Amino acid sequence: MVIALRDKWIWDFWIYRDGDDYHAYFLQADNTLAHPDMRHRHVSQGHAVSKDLINWTHLGTTFAPADAPAWDDWTTWTGSTLRDDTGHWHLFYTGTEHAEEGMKQRLGHATSADGHNWSRVGNGLAVDLSGPDYEEYSPGHWHDRAFRDPWVMKNPKGEGWIMYFVARRPGVAEPNAGGTIGFATSPDLYTWTLQPPVYAGGMFGQMEVPQVFEVNGKWYMLFCTDGTHWSEAYKRLNPEKPVRGTHYLMADDPFGPWEVAPGPFFDGAQGSRYAGKIVQTDHGLVFMGFLHDAPDGSFIGQVSDPIPVRIDADGLLHTELDKLPPGAKV
């Protein structure tokens, strides 16, 4: 059974496994809001829990924009959730404010004792754009200041914590070659130092909702993008028709160098799944994405059932739609 609500749209989501429980956090908005801009500007975060990624118990709204005036008083968008070494919960998220008409994104931090009731750390602001490595808001060149979707994890190579996020590189003439994956480090999850991007390969205009994970010594970074944001360089590398969907980078080290996975786009079902995530279960890898458009073009606004994933001899990821159980909605 998909993650769905009777009265709300659901789109970007992230999953945190805590013992036998899978916690899904997701963006939600009233389903009377038909226009995507209206959905994105009237957003909160929902929370559901499952033991099998199929049967979900909804726990209601878990996080929402701050009272004005605040840097995150308009939207609280996509992020990630984790527990620290003491068991305390941390939520990292994207915020925008009314005073800037939502054009400038920043990264926020909240904590919780139970994974549902959150309190901002100070005013919530964790990381803001600064320095020469990240593109400021550039009207006429790109539609926003891309600085969002933080994916936070324990540093697998030493002490502290690391963060990946959506960003753009300044000074790139082709807008669709400017997308990067930003990077920041922290000793304690509270104090962050902005680092140069961990990937700036010039392949896409934006690489949304990154997710980083390791399987059998190989590192993967999922991201999603639209076919209109493929660069000329990536079109030469991948001659298939540009599609909207989820693809990934590969590396031997979480700090890079990262390269775009060769071959076909991983999950490019035009108009269907977007902002996908890989979930590592006791029975292997599965892939889930939010369901974007129905065949008639209407918005679906649900999260798919899990799709089995295999890794081939070259380390490439493949969805196995033929192994879905009857009735699965993907």
mmCIF file of C-alpha atoms in Angstrom:
data_model
loop_
_atom_site.group_PDB
_atom_site.id
_atom_site.type_symbol
_atom_site.label_atom_id
_atom_site.label_comp_id
_atom_site.label_asym_id
_atom_site.label_seq_id
_atom_site.Cartn_x
_atom_site.Cartn_y
_atom_site.Cartn_z
ATOM 1 C CA MET A 1 0.000 0.000 0.000
ATOM 2 C CA VAL A 2 1.451 3.350 -1.049
ATOM 3 C CA ILE A 3 2.072 6.210 1.358
ATOM 4 C CA ALA A 4 -1.024 8.306 0.744
ATOM 5 C CA LEU A 5 -3.406 10.652 2.537
ATOM 6 C CA ARG A 6 -7.059 11.222 1.683
ATOM 7 C CA ASP A 7 -6.895 15.012 1.982
ATOM 8 C CA LYS A 8 -3.257 15.816 1.177
ATOM 9 C CA TRP A 9 -0.760 15.598 -1.635
ATOM 10 C CA ILE A 10 2.543 13.910 -0.770
ATOM 11 C CA TRP A 11 5.762 14.394 -2.715
ATOM 12 C CA ASP A 12 9.465 14.509 -1.682
ATOM 13 C CA PHE A 13 10.159 12.063 1.136
ATOM 14 C CA TRP A 14 12.988 10.458 3.094
ATOM 15 C CA ILE A 15 13.155 7.311 5.188
ATOM 16 C CA TYR A 16 15.073 6.551 8.367
ATOM 17 C CA ARG A 17 15.288 3.021 9.717
ATOM 18 C CA ASP A 18 15.211 2.754 13.510
ATOM 19 C CA GLY A 19 15.468 -0.886 14.551
ATOM 20 C CA ASP A 20 12.492 -2.714 13.038
ATOM 21 C CA ASP A 21 10.667 0.510 12.178
ATOM 22 C CA TYR A 22 10.900 2.553 8.994
ATOM 23 C CA HIS A 23 10.070 6.219 9.556
ATOM 24 C CA ALA A 24 8.912 8.093 6.463
ATOM 25 C CA TYR A 25 8.976 11.886 6.504
ATOM 26 C CA PHE A 26 7.449 13.704 3.556
ATOM 27 C CA LEU A 27 6.294 17.013 2.162
ATOM 28 C CA GLN A 28 2.536 17.444 2.204
ATOM 29 C CA ALA A 29 -0.070 20.033 1.235
ATOM 30 C CA ASP A 30 -3.843 20.244 1.048
ATOM 31 C CA ASN A 31 -5.028 18.418 -2.073
ATOM 32 C CA THR A 32 -7.325 21.265 -3.054
ATOM 33 C CA LEU A 33 -4.143 23.073 -4.170
ATOM 34 C CA ALA A 34 -3.875 22.016 -7.794
ATOM 35 C CA HIS A 35 -1.044 24.274 -9.008
ATOM 36 C CA PRO A 36 2.468 23.059 -8.089
ATOM 37 C CA ASP A 37 3.529 26.526 -6.914
ATOM 38 C CA MET A 38 0.591 26.567 -4.513
ATOM 39 C CA ARG A 39 1.542 23.151 -3.150
ATOM 40 C CA HIS A 40 5.147 24.141 -2.651
ATOM 41 C CA ARG A 41 4.249 27.407 -0.905
ATOM 42 C CA HIS A 42 1.696 25.872 1.496
ATOM 43 C CA VAL A 43 3.753 22.946 2.720
ATOM 44 C CA SER A 44 4.345 21.082 5.949
ATOM 45 C CA GLN A 45 6.026 17.787 6.769
ATOM 46 C CA GLY A 46 4.152 14.579 7.539
ATOM 47 C CA HIS A 47 5.326 11.442 9.335
ATOM 48 C CA ALA A 48 4.376 7.782 8.963
ATOM 49 C CA VAL A 49 5.863 4.545 10.294
ATOM 50 C CA SER A 50 5.977 0.993 8.919
ATOM 51 C CA LYS A 51 7.629 -2.336 9.602
ATOM 52 C CA ASP A 52 7.556 -3.536 5.986
ATOM 53 C CA LEU A 53 7.483 -0.385 3.780
ATOM 54 C CA ILE A 54 4.008 -1.429 2.617
ATOM 55 C CA ASN A 55 1.628 -1.002 5.553
ATOM 56 C CA TRP A 56 1.910 2.511 6.980
ATOM 57 C CA THR A 57 0.555 4.173 10.108
ATOM 58 C CA HIS A 58 0.229 7.931 9.706
ATOM 59 C CA LEU A 59 1.258 10.011 12.709
ATOM 60 C CA GLY A 60 0.181 13.404 11.388
ATOM 61 C CA THR A 61 2.052 16.638 10.766
ATOM 62 C CA THR A 62 5.512 16.640 12.319
ATOM 63 C CA PHE A 63 7.079 19.969 11.233
ATOM 64 C CA ALA A 64 5.988 23.241 9.647
ATOM 65 C CA PRO A 65 7.232 26.752 8.811
ATOM 66 C CA ALA A 66 8.091 29.114 11.655
ATOM 67 C CA ASP A 67 6.034 32.112 12.644
ATOM 68 C CA ALA A 68 6.976 35.254 10.726
ATOM 69 C CA PRO A 69 9.350 36.950 10.585
ATOM 70 C CA ALA A 70 11.879 34.131 10.255
ATOM 71 C CA TRP A 71 14.270 32.749 7.672
ATOM 72 C CA ASP A 72 11.987 29.682 7.331
ATOM 73 C CA ASP A 73 8.570 31.299 7.721
ATOM 74 C CA TRP A 74 7.323 30.371 4.231
ATOM 75 C CA THR A 75 8.429 26.793 3.516
ATOM 76 C CA THR A 76 10.108 23.881 5.235
ATOM 77 C CA TRP A 77 11.117 21.577 2.423
ATOM 78 C CA THR A 78 13.077 18.382 1.953
ATOM 79 C CA GLY A 79 15.833 17.133 4.228
ATOM 80 C CA SER A 80 16.893 14.077 6.204
ATOM 81 C CA THR A 81 16.435 12.553 9.645
ATOM 82 C CA LEU A 82 18.830 10.580 11.836
ATOM 83 C CA ARG A 83 19.694 9.722 15.439
ATOM 84 C CA ASP A 84 22.998 10.669 17.063
ATOM 85 C CA ASP A 85 25.201 8.459 19.244
ATOM 86 C CA THR A 86 23.035 9.200 22.307
ATOM 87 C CA GLY A 87 19.793 8.305 20.516
ATOM 88 C CA HIS A 88 18.602 11.901 20.139
ATOM 89 C CA TRP A 89 16.779 12.657 16.884
ATOM 90 C CA HIS A 90 17.892 15.300 14.377
ATOM 91 C CA LEU A 91 15.992 16.766 11.437
ATOM 92 C CA PHE A 92 17.793 18.751 8.749
ATOM 93 C CA TYR A 93 15.583 20.620 6.307
ATOM 94 C CA THR A 94 15.332 23.360 3.672
ATOM 95 C CA GLY A 95 13.759 26.709 4.546
ATOM 96 C CA THR A 96 12.689 29.839 2.684
ATOM 97 C CA GLU A 97 11.117 33.097 3.836
ATOM 98 C CA HIS A 98 8.316 35.395 2.684
ATOM 99 C CA ALA A 99 10.521 38.497 2.748
ATOM 100 C CA GLU A 100 12.669 37.024 -0.052
ATOM 101 C CA GLU A 101 9.666 35.585 -1.935
ATOM 102 C CA GLY A 102 11.126 32.131 -1.346
ATOM 103 C CA MET A 103 13.990 32.683 -3.763
ATOM 104 C CA LYS A 104 16.854 32.030 -1.324
ATOM 105 C CA GLN A 105 17.135 28.614 0.293
ATOM 106 C CA ARG A 106 18.950 27.823 3.532
ATOM 107 C CA LEU A 107 19.515 24.679 5.580
ATOM 108 C CA GLY A 108 17.913 24.198 8.981
ATOM 109 C CA HIS A 109 18.227 21.948 12.039
ATOM 110 C CA ALA A 110 15.719 20.763 14.627
ATOM 111 C CA THR A 111 15.929 18.085 17.330
ATOM 112 C CA SER A 112 13.495 15.738 19.032
ATOM 113 C CA ALA A 113 13.319 13.181 21.814
ATOM 114 C CA ASP A 114 10.790 11.024 19.943
ATOM 115 C CA GLY A 115 11.326 11.647 16.210
ATOM 116 C CA HIS A 116 7.989 13.442 15.840
ATOM 117 C CA ASN A 117 7.831 16.542 18.047
ATOM 118 C CA TRP A 118 10.610 18.865 16.887
ATOM 119 C CA SER A 119 12.250 21.975 18.337
ATOM 120 C CA ARG A 120 14.471 24.221 16.242
ATOM 121 C CA VAL A 121 18.066 24.585 17.365
ATOM 122 C CA GLY A 122 18.157 28.308 18.125
ATOM 123 C CA ASN A 123 16.337 29.936 15.221
ATOM 124 C CA GLY A 124 16.850 26.745 13.227
ATOM 125 C CA LEU A 125 19.478 28.016 10.794
ATOM 126 C CA ALA A 126 22.313 25.499 10.398
ATOM 127 C CA VAL A 127 24.088 26.375 7.122
ATOM 128 C CA ASP A 128 23.822 29.417 4.861
ATOM 129 C CA LEU A 129 25.432 30.059 1.495
ATOM 130 C CA SER A 130 28.797 31.828 1.603
ATOM 131 C CA GLY A 131 32.136 31.860 -0.174
ATOM 132 C CA PRO A 132 33.188 31.576 -3.802
ATOM 133 C CA ASP A 133 32.111 27.971 -4.440
ATOM 134 C CA TYR A 134 28.342 28.448 -4.417
ATOM 135 C CA GLU A 135 26.149 30.473 -6.763
ATOM 136 C CA GLU A 136 24.036 33.271 -5.291
ATOM 137 C CA TYR A 137 20.568 34.074 -6.574
ATOM 138 C CA SER A 138 21.077 35.049 -10.228
ATOM 139 C CA PRO A 139 17.797 36.238 -11.808
ATOM 140 C CA GLY A 140 17.775 35.626 -15.533
ATOM 141 C CA HIS A 141 20.326 32.826 -15.246
ATOM 142 C CA TRP A 142 18.661 30.414 -12.793
ATOM 143 C CA HIS A 143 15.255 30.529 -11.145
ATOM 144 C CA ASP A 144 16.340 30.412 -7.475
ATOM 145 C CA ARG A 145 19.297 30.255 -5.117
ATOM 146 C CA ALA A 146 19.721 26.479 -5.062
ATOM 147 C CA PHE A 147 20.853 25.524 -1.565
ATOM 148 C CA ARG A 148 18.587 22.750 -0.311
ATOM 149 C CA ASP A 149 17.797 19.092 0.423
ATOM 150 C CA PRO A 150 20.441 18.313 3.089
ATOM 151 C CA TRP A 151 21.407 14.646 3.425
ATOM 152 C CA VAL A 152 23.276 14.191 6.723
ATOM 153 C CA MET A 153 25.133 11.083 7.854
ATOM 154 C CA LYS A 154 27.874 9.977 10.201
ATOM 155 C CA ASN A 155 31.343 10.405 8.721
ATOM 156 C CA PRO A 156 32.230 6.847 7.642
ATOM 157 C CA LYS A 157 35.947 7.695 7.533
ATOM 158 C CA GLY A 158 36.455 9.293 10.923
ATOM 159 C CA GLU A 159 34.962 11.544 13.550
ATOM 160 C CA GLY A 160 31.992 13.829 13.101
ATOM 161 C CA TRP A 161 29.224 14.169 10.538
ATOM 162 C CA ILE A 162 28.927 15.103 6.874
ATOM 163 C CA MET A 163 26.227 16.793 4.818
ATOM 164 C CA TYR A 164 25.462 16.673 1.094
ATOM 165 C CA PHE A 165 23.022 19.139 -0.471
ATOM 166 C CA VAL A 166 21.775 20.654 -3.729
ATOM 167 C CA ALA A 167 23.741 23.678 -4.932
ATOM 168 C CA ARG A 168 25.079 25.421 -8.022
ATOM 169 C CA ARG A 169 28.501 26.567 -9.170
ATOM 170 C CA PRO A 170 28.981 30.254 -10.048
ATOM 171 C CA GLY A 171 30.450 31.454 -13.314
ATOM 172 C CA VAL A 172 29.131 28.656 -15.549
ATOM 173 C CA ALA A 173 27.799 29.990 -18.853
ATOM 174 C CA GLU A 174 25.432 27.113 -19.610
ATOM 175 C CA PRO A 175 22.738 27.113 -16.893
ATOM 176 C CA ASN A 176 22.267 23.357 -17.192
ATOM 177 C CA ALA A 177 25.962 22.743 -16.498
ATOM 178 C CA GLY A 178 25.944 24.543 -13.149
ATOM 179 C CA GLY A 179 24.373 21.973 -10.841
ATOM 180 C CA THR A 180 26.588 20.687 -8.020
ATOM 181 C CA ILE A 181 26.390 18.649 -4.843
ATOM 182 C CA GLY A 182 27.422 20.860 -1.956
ATOM 183 C CA PHE A 183 29.250 19.596 1.105
ATOM 184 C CA ALA A 184 29.627 20.559 4.760
ATOM 185 C CA THR A 185 31.203 18.963 7.836
ATOM 186 C CA SER A 186 30.462 19.046 11.553
ATOM 187 C CA PRO A 187 32.050 17.643 14.718
ATOM 188 C CA ASP A 188 28.731 17.444 16.574
ATOM 189 C CA LEU A 189 25.723 18.051 14.232
ATOM 190 C CA TYR A 190 25.356 21.593 15.641
ATOM 191 C CA THR A 191 28.314 23.531 14.216
ATOM 192 C CA TRP A 192 28.801 23.228 10.461
ATOM 193 C CA THR A 193 31.654 24.274 8.167
ATOM 194 C CA LEU A 194 30.862 24.783 4.506
ATOM 195 C CA GLN A 195 33.299 22.943 2.208
ATOM 196 C CA PRO A 196 33.790 23.034 -1.576
ATOM 197 C CA PRO A 197 31.267 20.964 -3.542
ATOM 198 C CA VAL A 198 31.904 17.252 -3.525
ATOM 199 C CA TYR A 199 30.677 17.038 -7.130
ATOM 200 C CA ALA A 200 30.708 19.728 -9.828
ATOM 201 C CA GLY A 201 30.763 17.675 -13.003
ATOM 202 C CA GLY A 202 28.788 20.031 -15.231
ATOM 203 C CA MET A 203 26.156 17.455 -16.202
ATOM 204 C CA PHE A 204 22.862 18.885 -14.912
ATOM 205 C CA GLY A 205 21.255 22.181 -14.009
ATOM 206 C CA GLN A 206 20.233 20.819 -10.642
ATOM 207 C CA MET A 207 20.622 17.502 -8.835
ATOM 208 C CA GLU A 208 17.787 17.357 -6.331
ATOM 209 C CA VAL A 209 17.280 15.417 -3.079
ATOM 210 C CA PRO A 210 20.663 13.619 -2.918
ATOM 211 C CA GLN A 211 20.903 10.383 -0.949
ATOM 212 C CA VAL A 212 24.288 8.782 -0.195
ATOM 213 C CA PHE A 213 24.778 5.133 0.776
ATOM 214 C CA GLU A 214 27.310 2.313 0.507
ATOM 215 C CA VAL A 215 26.895 -1.260 -0.740
ATOM 216 C CA ASN A 216 29.752 -3.784 -0.927
ATOM 217 C CA GLY A 217 32.423 -1.096 -0.711
ATOM 218 C CA LYS A 218 30.937 1.021 -3.508
ATOM 219 C CA TRP A 219 29.383 4.419 -2.783
ATOM 220 C CA TYR A 220 26.241 5.667 -4.498
ATOM 221 C CA MET A 221 24.582 9.078 -4.576
ATOM 222 C CA LEU A 222 21.023 9.154 -5.860
ATOM 223 C CA PHE A 223 19.658 12.424 -7.225
ATOM 224 C CA CYS A 224 16.725 13.478 -9.356
ATOM 225 C CA THR A 225 16.383 15.985 -12.156
ATOM 226 C CA ASP A 226 14.154 16.975 -15.039
ATOM 227 C CA GLY A 227 14.838 16.264 -18.695
ATOM 228 C CA THR A 228 14.890 20.016 -19.307
ATOM 229 C CA HIS A 229 17.909 20.242 -16.974
ATOM 230 C CA TRP A 230 20.217 17.847 -18.847
ATOM 231 C CA SER A 231 23.375 19.651 -19.987
ATOM 232 C CA GLU A 232 24.736 19.407 -23.509
ATOM 233 C CA ALA A 233 27.627 17.367 -22.105
ATOM 234 C CA TYR A 234 25.288 14.818 -20.527
ATOM 235 C CA LYS A 235 23.201 14.601 -23.697
ATOM 236 C CA ARG A 236 26.357 13.591 -25.541
ATOM 237 C CA LEU A 237 27.163 11.037 -22.846
ATOM 238 C CA ASN A 238 23.637 9.610 -22.787
ATOM 239 C CA PRO A 239 21.914 9.805 -26.201
ATOM 240 C CA GLU A 240 18.497 8.649 -24.937
ATOM 241 C CA LYS A 241 15.639 11.135 -24.942
ATOM 242 C CA PRO A 242 15.957 13.369 -21.848
ATOM 243 C CA VAL A 243 13.566 12.262 -19.124
ATOM 244 C CA ARG A 244 12.537 13.338 -15.659
ATOM 245 C CA GLY A 245 13.474 10.913 -12.911
ATOM 246 C CA THR A 246 16.174 9.555 -10.622
ATOM 247 C CA HIS A 247 19.781 8.723 -11.501
ATOM 248 C CA TYR A 248 22.971 8.371 -9.451
ATOM 249 C CA LEU A 249 26.676 9.038 -9.069
ATOM 250 C CA MET A 250 29.247 6.402 -8.106
ATOM 251 C CA ALA A 251 32.509 6.602 -6.148
ATOM 252 C CA ASP A 252 34.998 4.467 -4.259
ATOM 253 C CA ASP A 253 35.065 7.018 -1.433
ATOM 254 C CA PRO A 254 32.229 9.090 0.078
ATOM 255 C CA PHE A 255 34.381 12.207 -0.345
ATOM 256 C CA GLY A 256 34.790 11.496 -4.071
ATOM 257 C CA PRO A 257 35.721 11.727 -6.797
ATOM 258 C CA TRP A 258 32.148 11.049 -7.928
ATOM 259 C CA GLU A 259 31.154 10.223 -11.495
ATOM 260 C CA VAL A 260 27.773 9.898 -13.188
ATOM 261 C CA ALA A 261 26.801 6.251 -13.523
ATOM 262 C CA PRO A 262 27.176 5.107 -17.139
ATOM 263 C CA GLY A 263 24.394 3.667 -19.221
ATOM 264 C CA PRO A 264 20.684 4.454 -19.191
ATOM 265 C CA PHE A 265 19.063 6.794 -16.696
ATOM 266 C CA PHE A 266 18.286 4.685 -13.605
ATOM 267 C CA ASP A 267 14.573 5.465 -13.242
ATOM 268 C CA GLY A 268 13.360 7.747 -15.978
ATOM 269 C CA ALA A 269 9.686 6.899 -16.216
ATOM 270 C CA GLN A 270 8.534 10.142 -17.776
ATOM 271 C CA GLY A 271 5.768 11.687 -15.734
ATOM 272 C CA SER A 272 5.750 9.000 -13.062
ATOM 273 C CA ARG A 273 8.258 8.479 -10.224
ATOM 274 C CA TYR A 274 10.463 11.296 -8.918
ATOM 275 C CA ALA A 275 12.743 12.062 -5.965
ATOM 276 C CA GLY A 276 13.499 8.376 -5.469
ATOM 277 C CA LYS A 277 15.187 6.750 -2.507
ATOM 278 C CA ILE A 278 16.998 3.450 -2.052
ATOM 279 C CA VAL A 279 16.103 1.633 1.167
ATOM 280 C CA GLN A 280 18.400 -1.067 2.526
ATOM 281 C CA THR A 281 16.216 -3.822 4.001
ATOM 282 C CA ASP A 282 17.003 -7.215 5.509
ATOM 283 C CA HIS A 283 15.927 -8.753 2.193
ATOM 284 C CA GLY A 284 17.952 -6.505 -0.101
ATOM 285 C CA LEU A 285 17.669 -3.106 -1.724
ATOM 286 C CA VAL A 286 14.377 -1.535 -2.754
ATOM 287 C CA PHE A 287 13.580 1.700 -4.558
ATOM 288 C CA MET A 288 10.690 4.050 -3.815
ATOM 289 C CA GLY A 289 9.714 7.302 -5.502
ATOM 290 C CA PHE A 290 6.849 9.689 -5.216
ATOM 291 C CA LEU A 291 4.236 9.255 -7.949
ATOM 292 C CA HIS A 292 4.124 12.464 -9.950
ATOM 293 C CA ASP A 293 1.742 12.454 -12.915
ATOM 294 C CA ALA A 294 -1.084 10.174 -14.008
ATOM 295 C CA PRO A 295 -1.448 9.395 -17.750
ATOM 296 C CA ASP A 296 -3.916 12.278 -18.063
ATOM 297 C CA GLY A 297 -1.343 14.683 -16.600
ATOM 298 C CA SER A 298 -3.029 15.094 -13.221
ATOM 299 C CA PHE A 299 -0.873 15.081 -10.102
ATOM 300 C CA ILE A 300 -0.910 11.817 -8.101
ATOM 301 C CA GLY A 301 0.900 12.909 -4.931
ATOM 302 C CA GLN A 302 1.633 9.544 -3.299
ATOM 303 C CA VAL A 303 4.773 7.518 -2.540
ATOM 304 C CA SER A 304 5.131 4.265 -4.466
ATOM 305 C CA ASP A 305 5.316 0.762 -3.135
ATOM 306 C CA PRO A 306 8.899 -0.588 -2.867
ATOM 307 C CA ILE A 307 10.509 -1.894 -6.066
ATOM 308 C CA PRO A 308 13.257 -4.561 -5.794
ATOM 309 C CA VAL A 309 16.708 -3.419 -6.935
ATOM 310 C CA ARG A 310 19.656 -5.528 -8.056
ATOM 311 C CA ILE A 311 23.296 -4.591 -8.495
ATOM 312 C CA ASP A 312 25.062 -6.062 -11.520
ATOM 313 C CA ALA A 313 28.687 -7.186 -11.807
ATOM 314 C CA ASP A 314 29.778 -3.631 -12.670
ATOM 315 C CA GLY A 315 28.076 -2.206 -9.601
ATOM 316 C CA LEU A 316 25.236 -0.598 -11.573
ATOM 317 C CA LEU A 317 21.731 -0.382 -10.113
ATOM 318 C CA HIS A 318 18.655 -1.845 -11.828
ATOM 319 C CA THR A 319 15.000 -1.834 -10.801
ATOM 320 C CA GLU A 320 13.259 -5.214 -11.084
ATOM 321 C CA LEU A 321 9.682 -4.364 -11.943
ATOM 322 C CA ASP A 322 9.014 -7.975 -12.939
ATOM 323 C CA LYS A 323 9.425 -9.023 -9.292
ATOM 324 C CA LEU A 324 6.679 -6.773 -7.962
ATOM 325 C CA PRO A 325 3.791 -8.500 -6.177
ATOM 326 C CA PRO A 326 0.330 -8.297 -7.767
ATOM 327 C CA GLY A 327 -1.402 -5.023 -7.070
ATOM 328 C CA ALA A 328 1.736 -3.024 -6.284
ATOM 329 C CA LYS A 329 1.383 0.634 -7.207
ATOM 330 C CA VAL A 330 4.551 2.039 -8.737
#
